[in-house]
């Protein structure tokens, strides 16, 4: 069953403005002095970071744009790895010549987050001390830790200043943390469908996802790399997550109560509505590409992030910001990071006298709008980046 | 950990207006000619129905009120089974002398639904043909089947006319179906936090709950009555459900991002926010009292219910209604059965020239409002029942 069967995606991929063929590169920070000291005090090393770059760094080394990915994406944000690739990178509609993040002007960098499973060190990486994957021996990581790895990558690439750090969802949290941790490096932030914290409903949804994985006997306390991965638990966690990416009204629009065989509904327990088949499909597709432990660690990093931590409130915390400008965008139908969470950040940014564009975009697609409303975002971001 | 630890419930239980000590009674419809023919054509029998009654049937046998319960409740709607009972029946605040459903005026009947696990025949009942619990040999049941069992109970109690059929959530669906299936019996319906169908988001949420149960190895294809029940899967399903009973804002109010040991958050993967402990607690409590197969069958009955089935639309279907009046109530923060689903029913009732009171109650508690906003409901229902 293809995604297409469930209705057209509003995203139209064309080769126009493509960055073309790209490759994922890897940078490894060796142990010893380069060892990462995590927020919780634990040391981690060596750390490898997978990243891609599009466009070129200018002479002043100040035209970099860091793209921060959300929960399950990778460094592969734009272009294709081979001409045969079925789909381009995850934010290809936004990155390329003439696009929102214009690779003719900017040096665009996207790296896989710490704790991920797309080339950057994470729970599925080999723990050198044990000679086998970390599993649950991987230390707890935070949004700040993810950003610190990116800062090291930025330095290794010779970047002096960053024009913008931009991200949607958890990517927005990383962008905020970049500007808070390295105020002298970041000219601007672009926060899409994001928040300064996870709200308790989001924590609750992650909770049941984590529980679904851990309850799968194949999870085996996180030590499954030599056996069967916890495919059913991970699929279920993803299905739960998917419900939160789509809005109530969009579910009516996209699936309604459609059923391939309504006659069977009252006879068979396994007779599925289209929405159910869709969730099963999304779950099954996800387990082919993602590591269950990474999913747990990253959800947890989102849960515990608090941009106001250690400060009396968000405005007080944001007094650290030295960026020139900010752009914040939210979507009316997003119930994972509802617009009020974006408005809280806008208020705290403006209270610190930093100019902040705010777009509350009327969109039916729920949280997924941040990937789907690329036309509206493109317009706003182009104007924003061109203004300073 | 007690529920109290998570904040006061807005419900205050007093002995004032209590129906006192009550007992659950049982009525068994024997096999043979009394065998139930279900909507899907399958026969089921014998069928036992567990029920309680409060107040007395009048001489005209026309003062009965049927109370329809939601997903996981029982026939025990009011009073206590023994003086030592910690809590009274599930809608005690609404049923008793001088209360919304005034037992000095009305003969109040509440029965456990077909497919349930509180005394009415369900998947955990013994299948006489096999000499062991039905498990998945239990036939698929529908809201209409539940109502047909209640109609038989009503007849056996000598009830001539029903003053009102009232219910919240799935109880509202049963109330609607009562009035559609037996238009000559029902004087009025009271539909609280309900809908004429399950919306696709609700189907999706049930889907992941059902999947959680079925993925638990202890579920064993539904055949677990001689072994361990699928406690982890059922707890997870309940945790997922619970998220949908509470509103986004109420989660902030009740739990926020409170954590019993914030210092541990970045160090330990098993360090839980209060909202997580609460969900775990609800899950654990639920498995002590509910049968996993019943949960599956009942969720499915909700999913497939469509009050407009076989008609061009809801107004056309509701042309069957002959009740004198209807009362519909919804709650602003309910996202499981959002107010628009109540308004659809109100419109369809009014289109058929049946007077319909509608109350869209501003409440922070989400879907659970139907149990918590009893003061507001009491006022509306008293006025309603006194008006005809």
XYZ file of C-alpha atoms in Angstrom, chain B residues 9 30 132 138 213 225 236 272:
8
model
C -11.087 15.910 41.941
C -32.269 -18.558 28.006
C -14.612 -22.256 28.459
C -17.349 -14.108 21.062
C -3.360 -5.335 23.809
C -8.241 -16.922 30.733
C -0.860 0.679 27.872
C 9.226 10.057 35.409
